[in-house]
Tab-separated table of C-alpha atoms (C1' of nucleotides) in Angstrom:
chain	number	residue	atom	x	y	z
A	521	MET	CA	150.671	279.443	135.515
A	522	ALA	CA	152.483	282.864	134.992
A	523	ASP	CA	153.784	283.592	132.001
A	524	ILE	CA	156.006	279.771	131.141
A	525	THR	CA	154.920	280.063	127.279
A	526	SER	CA	157.071	282.863	125.521
A	527	GLU	CA	160.083	284.454	126.182
A	528	GLY	CA	161.946	286.321	123.860
A	529	PRO	CA	160.470	288.206	120.960
A	530	SER	CA	158.248	286.185	117.649
A	531	GLU	CA	159.770	282.714	116.637
A	532	HIS	CA	158.273	283.016	113.000
A	533	LEU	CA	160.408	280.994	111.300
A	534	GLY	CA	159.820	282.366	107.524
A	535	ALA	CA	158.566	279.655	104.996
A	536	THR	CA	156.520	280.659	102.612
A	537	GLY	CA	155.206	276.751	101.724
A	538	HIS	CA	157.281	276.162	98.437
A	539	SER	CA	160.249	275.205	100.802
A	540	PRO	CA	159.376	272.981	102.750
A	541	VAL	CA	161.938	273.965	106.613
A	542	ALA	CA	164.192	277.430	104.500
A	543	ALA	CA	162.356	280.538	103.215
A	544	ALA	CA	164.713	282.265	100.497
A	545	ASP	CA	164.533	285.625	101.513
A	546	ASP	CA	167.754	286.889	103.129
A	547	ARG	CA	166.061	289.043	106.000
A	548	PRO	CA	168.441	290.411	109.352
A	549	SER	CA	167.427	286.886	111.509
A	550	SER	CA	167.589	287.618	115.045
A	551	LEU	CA	169.482	284.850	116.865
A	552	VAL	CA	165.801	282.497	118.108
A	553	ASP	CA	165.171	282.429	113.892
A	554	LEU	CA	167.432	280.297	114.357
A	555	ILE	CA	166.315	277.544	116.519
A	556	GLY	CA	165.153	275.162	113.855
A	557	TYR	CA	168.827	274.857	113.221
A	558	ILE	CA	168.813	273.388	116.271
A	559	GLU	CA	166.569	270.821	115.277
A	560	LEU	CA	167.288	270.015	112.750
A	561	PHE	CA	170.857	268.553	113.837
A	562	TYR	CA	169.571	267.152	115.878
A	563	PHE	CA	167.406	264.917	113.882
A	564	ALA	CA	169.672	264.878	110.791
A	565	TYR	CA	172.643	263.358	112.970
A	566	ARG	CA	170.549	260.878	114.950
A	567	ASP	CA	169.928	259.566	111.398
A	568	PHE	CA	172.369	259.598	109.256
A	569	THR	CA	174.059	257.232	112.720
A	570	CYS	CA	171.235	255.033	112.952
A	571	ASP	CA	171.970	253.575	109.704
A	572	PRO	CA	175.133	252.404	110.235
A	573	ASP	CA	174.319	251.839	113.651
A	574	ALA	CA	172.361	249.106	112.435
A	575	ILE	CA	174.432	247.504	110.796
A	576	LEU	CA	177.299	247.772	113.850
A	577	ALA	CA	175.123	246.037	116.093
A	578	GLN	CA	175.210	243.195	113.768
A	579	TYR	CA	179.050	242.329	114.825
A	580	GLY	CA	178.596	243.457	118.281
A	581	PHE	CA	180.065	246.816	117.860
A	582	GLY	CA	178.988	250.047	118.382
A	583	ARG	CA	179.840	253.653	117.174
A	584	ALA	CA	182.671	253.946	118.547
A	585	HIS	CA	184.307	251.013	116.806
A	586	HIS	CA	182.385	252.896	113.923
A	587	ARG	CA	185.064	256.158	114.541
A	588	VAL	CA	187.631	253.391	114.697
A	589	LEU	CA	187.985	252.031	111.331
A	590	HIS	CA	187.010	255.252	109.046
A	591	PHE	CA	189.490	257.095	110.904
A	592	VAL	CA	192.081	253.857	110.132
A	593	HIS	CA	190.707	253.554	106.431
A	594	ARG	CA	191.380	257.016	105.795
A	595	ILE	CA	195.049	257.041	107.374
A	596	PRO	CA	196.920	253.023	106.367
A	597	GLY	CA	198.630	253.369	109.088
A	598	LEU	CA	197.917	255.979	112.108
A	599	LYS	CA	199.509	255.844	115.474
A	600	VAL	CA	197.374	255.456	117.600
A	601	ALA	CA	198.568	258.342	119.134
A	602	GLU	CA	197.414	260.000	116.602
A	603	LEU	CA	194.032	258.631	116.293
A	604	LEU	CA	193.138	259.939	120.216
A	605	ASP	CA	193.741	263.635	118.810
A	606	ILE	CA	192.179	263.324	116.910
A	607	LEU	CA	188.895	261.307	118.625
A	608	LYS	CA	189.733	263.323	121.405
A	609	ILE	CA	188.847	261.062	123.789
A	610	THR	CA	190.541	259.201	126.512
A	611	LYS	CA	193.165	256.001	125.895
A	612	GLN	CA	191.722	254.338	128.050
A	613	SER	CA	187.765	254.385	125.791
A	614	LEU	CA	189.840	254.057	122.838
A	615	ALA	CA	191.648	250.736	124.097
A	616	ARG	CA	188.598	249.254	124.996
A	617	VAL	CA	187.526	249.138	121.534
A	618	LEU	CA	190.591	249.144	119.241
A	619	LYS	CA	191.395	245.406	121.106
A	620	GLN	CA	187.863	243.910	120.251
A	621	LEU	CA	188.704	244.618	116.352
A	622	VAL	CA	192.726	243.791	116.381
A	623	ASP	CA	191.134	240.807	118.196
A	624	GLU	CA	188.405	239.975	115.880
A	625	GLY	CA	190.768	240.340	112.888
A	626	PHE	CA	189.455	243.705	111.589
A	627	ILE	CA	192.312	245.541	112.783
A	628	ILE	CA	196.090	245.174	112.093
A	629	GLN	CA	198.936	246.735	114.022
A	630	LYS	CA	202.149	247.024	113.401
A	631	ALA	CA	205.235	247.777	114.729
A	632	GLY	CA	206.870	251.332	113.539
A	633	ASN	CA	209.533	251.340	111.137
A	634	GLU	CA	211.927	253.696	112.285
A	635	ASP	CA	210.222	253.646	115.882
A	636	ARG	CA	209.433	249.951	116.793
A	637	ARG	CA	207.514	251.382	119.952
A	638	GLU	CA	204.237	253.152	117.542
A	639	ARG	CA	201.407	250.941	117.041
A	640	ARG	CA	200.516	251.398	113.527
A	641	LEU	CA	197.038	250.906	113.150
A	642	TYR	CA	195.993	249.121	109.344
A	643	LEU	CA	192.200	247.542	108.629
A	644	SER	CA	192.342	244.114	106.926
A	645	ALA	CA	190.485	242.991	103.684
A	646	LYS	CA	186.976	241.796	106.897
A	647	GLY	CA	187.776	244.848	108.136
A	648	ALA	CA	188.442	246.969	104.825
A	649	ARG	CA	184.007	245.271	103.730
A	650	LEU	CA	182.475	246.405	106.458
A	651	ASN	CA	183.432	249.913	106.810
A	652	ASP	CA	182.985	250.234	102.721
A	653	LYS	CA	179.226	249.007	104.082
A	654	LEU	CA	178.919	251.959	106.657
A	655	THR	CA	180.558	254.199	104.410
A	656	GLN	CA	178.177	252.705	101.364
A	657	ILE	CA	175.140	253.480	103.132
A	658	GLN	CA	175.472	256.490	104.718
A	659	ALA	CA	177.096	258.012	101.269
A	660	LYS	CA	173.970	257.387	100.131
A	661	ARG	CA	172.005	259.414	103.417
A	662	ILE	CA	174.826	262.213	101.480
A	663	GLU	CA	173.897	261.670	98.224
A	664	GLY	CA	170.264	261.746	98.331
A	665	ALA	CA	169.782	265.130	101.014
A	666	LEU	CA	172.512	266.267	97.870
A	667	ALA	CA	169.922	265.115	94.923
A	668	ASN	CA	167.630	267.474	95.493
A	669	LEU	CA	169.077	270.399	96.560
A	670	GLY	CA	170.685	272.901	93.119
A	671	PRO	CA	174.255	272.707	91.518
A	672	GLY	CA	176.398	274.789	94.024
A	673	ALA	CA	174.905	272.845	96.967
A	674	ASP	CA	177.614	270.389	97.717
A	675	ALA	CA	180.095	273.319	98.201
A	676	LEU	CA	177.653	275.305	100.389
A	677	ALA	CA	177.149	272.123	102.012
A	678	ARG	CA	180.792	271.132	102.680
A	679	ASN	CA	181.527	275.206	104.512
A	680	PHE	CA	178.616	275.270	106.044
A	681	LEU	CA	179.198	271.524	108.261
A	682	PHE	CA	182.846	273.152	107.836
A	683	GLY	CA	181.994	276.036	109.635
A	684	MET	CA	180.583	274.732	112.258
A	685	ILE	CA	183.170	273.684	113.527
A	686	THR	CA	185.506	275.484	116.170
A	687	GLU	CA	187.728	277.351	114.283
A	688	LYS	CA	190.654	275.964	116.142
A	689	ASN	CA	189.890	272.580	115.543
A	690	ARG	CA	189.363	273.382	111.480
A	691	PRO	CA	192.910	272.989	110.290
A	692	GLN	CA	193.071	269.862	111.576
A	693	VAL	CA	189.731	268.156	109.661
A	694	GLU	CA	190.479	270.655	106.923
A	695	THR	CA	193.931	268.700	106.567
A	696	LEU	CA	191.603	265.330	107.662
A	697	ILE	CA	189.430	265.462	104.572
A	698	LYS	CA	192.045	265.950	101.867
A	699	GLY	CA	193.239	262.196	103.552
A	700	GLN	CA	196.248	263.607	105.098
A	701	ARG	CA	198.104	263.321	107.981
A	702	ALA	CA	196.856	265.735	110.568
A	703	ASP	CA	198.949	268.125	112.457
A	704	THR	CA	197.171	268.512	115.407
A	705	SER	CA	199.342	270.765	117.376
A	706	GLU	CA	196.581	273.746	117.995
A	707	ALA	CA	192.930	271.629	117.880
A	708	ALA	CA	191.109	272.563	120.221
A	709	PRO	CA	192.099	270.256	123.444
A	710	ASP	CA	188.222	269.605	125.099
A	711	CYS	CA	185.221	271.241	123.574
A	712	ASN	CA	185.212	274.991	122.851
A	713	THR	CA	188.803	276.650	124.293
B	855	MET	CA	201.103	243.379	104.262
B	856	ALA	CA	198.435	242.811	101.721
B	857	ASP	CA	196.290	245.730	99.761
B	858	ILE	CA	194.843	246.909	103.142
B	859	THR	CA	195.952	250.514	102.009
B	860	SER	CA	193.777	251.537	98.814
B	861	GLU	CA	190.428	249.355	98.206
B	862	GLY	CA	187.655	252.324	95.411
B	863	PRO	CA	188.721	254.150	93.666
B	864	SER	CA	189.815	257.737	93.628
B	865	GLU	CA	188.779	259.515	96.452
B	866	HIS	CA	190.143	263.086	95.537
B	867	LEU	CA	187.454	265.461	96.434
B	868	GLY	CA	188.424	267.908	94.512
B	869	ALA	CA	189.171	271.284	97.283
B	870	THR	CA	190.442	273.805	94.109
B	871	GLY	CA	192.543	275.767	96.781
B	872	HIS	CA	190.349	278.591	97.096
B	873	SER	CA	187.442	277.344	99.323
B	874	PRO	CA	188.784	275.519	102.265
B	875	VAL	CA	187.188	272.559	102.003
B	876	ALA	CA	185.149	271.938	99.047
B	877	ALA	CA	185.407	272.823	94.714
B	878	ALA	CA	182.522	275.055	93.652
B	879	ASP	CA	182.168	272.616	90.891
B	880	ASP	CA	179.601	270.107	90.496
B	881	ARG	CA	181.425	266.783	88.549
B	882	PRO	CA	179.637	263.589	89.032
B	883	SER	CA	180.837	262.633	91.774
B	884	SER	CA	180.985	258.280	92.648
B	885	LEU	CA	179.827	257.824	96.837
B	886	VAL	CA	183.396	257.507	97.765
B	887	ASP	CA	183.689	261.111	96.826
B	888	LEU	CA	181.403	261.735	99.609
B	889	ILE	CA	183.460	260.218	102.449
B	890	GLY	CA	184.114	263.814	103.827
B	891	TYR	CA	180.508	264.506	104.498
B	892	ILE	CA	181.041	261.856	107.453
B	893	GLU	CA	183.875	263.595	108.782
B	894	LEU	CA	182.553	266.792	108.890
B	895	PHE	CA	179.135	266.013	110.274
B	896	TYR	CA	181.083	264.134	112.693
B	897	PHE	CA	183.240	266.424	113.943
B	898	ALA	CA	180.181	269.294	113.539
B	899	TYR	CA	178.181	267.705	115.811
B	900	ARG	CA	180.327	267.279	118.575
B	901	ASP	CA	181.284	270.442	118.627
B	902	PHE	CA	178.209	271.695	117.773
B	903	THR	CA	176.717	270.298	121.721
B	904	CYS	CA	179.748	270.754	123.055
B	905	ASP	CA	179.318	273.778	124.473
B	906	PRO	CA	176.120	273.214	126.118
B	907	ASP	CA	177.220	270.138	126.955
B	908	ALA	CA	180.004	272.392	129.093
B	909	ILE	CA	177.231	274.917	130.031
B	910	LEU	CA	174.920	271.889	131.506
B	911	ALA	CA	177.794	270.432	133.535
B	912	GLN	CA	177.906	273.471	136.020
B	913	TYR	CA	174.297	272.846	136.911
B	914	GLY	CA	175.271	269.180	137.078
B	915	PHE	CA	172.785	267.718	134.086
B	916	GLY	CA	173.592	266.591	129.975
B	917	ARG	CA	172.829	266.645	127.017
B	918	ALA	CA	169.523	264.228	127.290
B	919	HIS	CA	168.031	267.296	130.216
B	920	HIS	CA	168.810	269.631	127.295
B	921	ARG	CA	166.227	267.833	124.644
B	922	VAL	CA	163.928	267.911	127.175
B	923	LEU	CA	164.124	271.784	127.763
B	924	HIS	CA	164.747	271.883	124.174
B	925	PHE	CA	161.119	270.515	123.418
B	926	VAL	CA	159.428	272.389	126.338
B	927	HIS	CA	161.092	276.002	125.505
B	928	ARG	CA	159.401	274.555	121.795
B	929	ILE	CA	155.883	273.007	122.309
B	930	PRO	CA	154.541	274.775	125.589
B	931	GLY	CA	152.235	271.980	127.545
B	932	LEU	CA	153.795	268.967	125.994
B	933	LYS	CA	152.474	265.654	126.869
B	934	VAL	CA	155.003	262.840	128.808
B	935	ALA	CA	153.540	261.034	125.087
B	936	GLU	CA	154.203	263.463	122.979
B	937	LEU	CA	158.171	264.230	124.097
B	938	LEU	CA	158.668	259.979	123.843
B	939	ASP	CA	157.376	260.406	121.048
B	940	ILE	CA	160.352	262.518	119.195
B	941	LEU	CA	162.970	261.709	120.803
B	942	LYS	CA	162.325	258.580	120.569
B	943	ILE	CA	163.366	256.838	123.707
B	944	THR	CA	162.016	254.691	126.167
B	945	LYS	CA	160.093	256.776	129.351
B	946	GLN	CA	161.922	254.995	131.673
B	947	SER	CA	165.473	256.847	129.813
B	948	LEU	CA	163.361	260.262	129.695
B	949	ALA	CA	161.502	259.384	133.672
B	950	ARG	CA	164.867	259.618	134.395
B	951	VAL	CA	166.431	262.938	133.585
B	952	LEU	CA	162.469	264.509	133.519
B	953	LYS	CA	162.660	263.611	137.286
B	954	GLN	CA	165.978	265.308	138.039
B	955	LEU	CA	164.330	268.991	135.975
B	956	VAL	CA	160.910	268.844	137.486
B	957	ASP	CA	162.608	268.460	141.506
B	958	GLU	CA	164.971	271.287	140.745
B	959	GLY	CA	162.503	273.213	139.003
B	960	PHE	CA	163.452	274.128	135.979
B	961	ILE	CA	160.583	271.935	134.864
B	962	ILE	CA	156.118	272.630	136.049
B	963	GLN	CA	154.217	269.510	135.552
B	964	LYS	CA	150.487	269.912	135.203
B	965	ALA	CA	148.227	268.296	134.676
B	966	GLY	CA	145.832	268.100	131.654
B	967	ASN	CA	142.664	270.335	131.768
B	968	GLU	CA	140.603	267.627	129.549
B	969	ASP	CA	142.253	264.545	130.692
B	970	ARG	CA	144.206	264.755	133.391
B	971	ARG	CA	145.892	261.964	132.975
B	972	GLU	CA	148.100	263.681	130.855
B	973	ARG	CA	151.393	265.591	132.120
B	974	ARG	CA	151.396	269.163	130.629
B	975	LEU	CA	155.516	270.848	130.587
B	976	TYR	CA	156.311	273.851	130.792
B	977	LEU	CA	158.910	275.315	131.616
B	978	SER	CA	159.572	277.478	134.532
B	979	ALA	CA	161.340	280.791	134.839
B	980	LYS	CA	164.262	279.132	135.247
B	981	GLY	CA	164.494	276.807	133.045
B	982	ALA	CA	163.467	279.853	130.402
B	983	ARG	CA	166.689	281.348	131.510
B	984	LEU	CA	168.888	278.043	131.582
B	985	ASN	CA	167.463	277.029	127.624
B	986	ASP	CA	167.856	280.358	127.202
B	987	LYS	CA	171.659	280.254	127.479
B	988	LEU	CA	171.772	276.899	125.645
B	989	THR	CA	169.955	278.808	122.892
B	990	GLN	CA	172.170	281.396	122.270
B	991	ILE	CA	175.117	280.017	122.516
B	992	GLN	CA	173.837	277.284	119.899
B	993	ALA	CA	172.522	279.997	117.519
B	994	LYS	CA	176.077	281.757	117.331
B	995	ARG	CA	177.278	278.838	116.100
B	996	ILE	CA	175.556	278.468	113.810
B	997	GLU	CA	175.254	282.420	113.148
B	998	GLY	CA	178.955	282.012	112.953
B	999	ALA	CA	178.963	279.292	109.435
B	1000	LEU	CA	176.004	281.125	108.052
B	1001	ALA	CA	178.156	284.407	108.385
B	1002	ASN	CA	180.469	283.955	105.798
B	1003	LEU	CA	178.455	281.265	102.921
B	1004	GLY	CA	177.041	284.084	100.654
B	1005	PRO	CA	173.086	284.408	100.612
B	1006	GLY	CA	170.611	281.658	99.748
B	1007	ALA	CA	173.217	279.653	102.180
B	1008	ASP	CA	170.165	279.651	104.798
B	1009	ALA	CA	167.365	278.527	102.882
B	1010	LEU	CA	170.714	275.953	101.614
B	1011	ALA	CA	171.364	274.387	104.454
B	1012	ARG	CA	168.458	273.638	106.761
B	1013	ASN	CA	167.093	271.526	103.117
B	1014	PHE	CA	170.317	270.423	103.353
B	1015	LEU	CA	170.164	268.575	106.650
B	1016	PHE	CA	166.605	268.601	106.199
B	1017	GLY	CA	167.281	266.178	103.421
B	1018	MET	CA	169.302	264.258	105.708
B	1019	ILE	CA	166.763	263.433	108.082
B	1020	THR	CA	164.695	259.662	107.471
B	1021	GLU	CA	162.202	259.889	105.232
B	1022	LYS	CA	159.586	258.602	106.823
B	1023	ASN	CA	160.212	261.045	109.501
B	1024	ARG	CA	160.856	264.530	107.696
B	1025	PRO	CA	157.023	264.891	108.433
B	1026	GLN	CA	156.775	265.082	111.758
B	1027	VAL	CA	159.295	267.194	112.006
B	1028	GLU	CA	158.527	269.999	109.455
B	1029	THR	CA	155.621	270.707	111.797
B	1030	LEU	CA	158.358	270.503	114.497
B	1031	ILE	CA	160.122	273.674	112.820
B	1032	LYS	CA	157.275	275.293	112.275
B	1033	GLY	CA	156.597	275.416	116.461
B	1034	GLN	CA	153.599	272.824	115.955
B	1035	ARG	CA	152.713	270.238	117.551
B	1036	ALA	CA	153.865	267.210	115.334
B	1037	ASP	CA	151.671	264.398	114.113
B	1038	THR	CA	153.856	261.229	114.595
B	1039	SER	CA	152.193	258.874	113.839
B	1040	GLU	CA	153.828	258.284	110.175
B	1041	ALA	CA	157.113	258.406	111.728
B	1042	ALA	CA	160.497	255.454	111.293
B	1043	PRO	CA	159.662	253.759	115.276
B	1044	ASP	CA	163.505	252.455	115.628
B	1045	CYS	CA	166.264	253.455	113.227
B	1046	ASN	CA	165.284	253.826	109.344
B	1047	THR	CA	162.740	251.505	108.199
C	1173	DG	C1'	129.075	249.886	139.104
C	1174	DA	C1'	132.496	247.492	137.693
C	1175	DC	C1'	136.370	246.947	134.064
C	1176	DG	C1'	139.184	247.038	130.422
C	1177	DT	C1'	142.839	250.893	128.436
C	1178	DT	C1'	145.339	254.855	128.800
C	1179	DA	C1'	149.118	258.156	130.508
C	1180	DT	C1'	152.457	258.589	133.717
C	1181	DG	C1'	155.555	257.051	137.379
C	1182	DT	C1'	159.082	254.070	139.016
C	1183	DC	C1'	162.884	249.870	140.637
C	1184	DA	C1'	165.632	246.589	138.800
C	1185	DG	C1'	169.639	245.799	135.873
C	1186	DC	C1'	171.917	245.342	131.560
C	1187	DC	C1'	175.279	247.530	127.924
C	1188	DA	C1'	178.125	251.468	125.264
C	1189	DT	C1'	181.013	254.616	125.703
C	1190	DG	C1'	182.915	258.646	127.778
C	1191	DT	C1'	185.995	260.048	132.218
C	1192	DT	C1'	189.689	259.850	136.188
C	1193	DG	C1'	193.912	257.894	138.142
C	1194	DA	C1'	197.024	254.657	139.013
C	1195	DC	C1'	200.606	251.343	136.886
C	1196	DT	C1'	203.663	248.040	133.844
C	1197	DT	C1'	206.146	247.156	129.211
C	1198	DA	C1'	209.076	247.974	125.703
C	1199	DT	C1'	212.210	251.172	122.874
C	1200	DT	C1'	214.046	255.444	122.561
C	1201	DG	C1'	217.829	257.964	122.422
C	1202	DG	C1'	220.927	261.451	125.051
D	592	DC	C1'	222.320	254.174	131.828
D	593	DC	C1'	218.318	256.280	131.913
D	594	DA	C1'	214.589	259.868	131.762
D	595	DA	C1'	211.638	260.694	128.815
D	596	DT	C1'	207.765	258.809	124.773
D	597	DA	C1'	204.682	255.652	123.180
D	598	DA	C1'	202.069	251.740	124.082
D	599	DG	C1'	198.800	248.823	127.209
D	600	DT	C1'	195.668	247.703	131.400
D	601	DC	C1'	193.939	247.117	135.372
D	602	DA	C1'	190.533	249.276	138.385
D	603	DA	C1'	186.087	252.390	139.273
D	604	DC	C1'	182.658	255.829	137.976
D	605	DA	C1'	179.202	258.762	134.566
D	606	DT	C1'	175.686	258.986	131.504
D	607	DG	C1'	171.925	258.009	128.864
D	608	DG	C1'	170.537	254.351	125.751
D	609	DC	C1'	167.780	249.388	126.323
D	610	DT	C1'	164.787	245.419	128.734
D	611	DG	C1'	160.861	243.436	131.328
D	612	DA	C1'	157.604	244.160	135.363
D	613	DC	C1'	154.575	246.434	137.985
D	614	DA	C1'	151.691	250.290	140.354
D	615	DT	C1'	148.811	255.051	139.923
D	616	DA	C1'	145.399	257.337	138.191
D	617	DA	C1'	142.232	258.559	135.851
D	618	DC	C1'	139.031	257.517	131.301
D	619	DG	C1'	135.462	255.339	128.548
D	620	DT	C1'	131.907	251.771	128.812
D	621	DC	C1'	129.306	248.215	129.690
DNA sequence: GACGTTATGTCAGCCATGTTGACTTATTGG
DNA sequence: CCAATAAGTCAACATGGCTGACATAACGTC
């Protein structure tokens, strides 16, 4: 069966027992020591998204609808083009879910004041209610995760996640997080690059 | 246009300027203060997965193939049933990608010694090489994210992600992360529950 | 040895959400 | 008037979830 099982140096993850997944020491770590993150990130994101998914399914919606609701709530009056820049999907993909949300009265479109070609997006009261439900359940999970980690965990967790974002995209996300309209001109067009 | 724009109390995120996305203080935060996490998590995971996606595309593979490679590498001799318990997808979904990986020689199947119905899964040298490439690129991103966050960040980030996982699933993930075979009997079957 | 259970594989089809390419419509601004 | 822009739309395709039904081989028990 050959040497299928092991490649690379030892993959001990340095658990000392008092902490579920990580030790408190900071030995210089080889890259393979970081494998656990790949799994943690995968499982964490999966569970993080499954709560809203369950609610959305009751409305006949999916994850894509959630994203639209979320960012429209975050930046009321968002233009379609801006939303495309944030989500980095094609307008055809967006149109499919946006049309549903508009048709069913969760999102309201209004022509721009200065440029009437623009369709400014707003949540209806109905849309805001649904988005609130989704936000609440996700916020509770985050709160729970932070609760057991001493002070300073909040800042550190945010900065860790921020650091996971491709450098080129960080300015866009940074302004977005402040609830501002992002200048997306420098952000990565495809994946990394 | 009614009051579409604002619901809930003020959504300031407490950025003080010296840190890109988070302040160092620990005021009691309302749930809406955690909205930034929803975005950070979304963007971070998107960028985290896009690096491997680009490599996988060169092989005609997708994200689903990556997961199989990853966990088979992690637990050589993994049974199909165990993999299904980890990924929580149907065997039909798994079969589609697993068949490709086996047919193209990235994964080797071997009947179990005691129970010859079992198909034990192993990476071939070719599979190990591909998986290594994927691990390397993701590990580098993680390393970069941790690099700017003083000592203790590693343990804290791991514990934060761990805390984001649904409680019922944590024992499974914990043993998985130690590179052991997980007892999945208690894990959440669907989403949360 | 027959039989029920288990592990795995497979066929067929559906859904959600991403993609590309081509084209229309309304509006803007020079 | 006309080119450029914002948005919408149609058609077709890929990936990766899902369900239901059924096949095969091996195990274990009576």
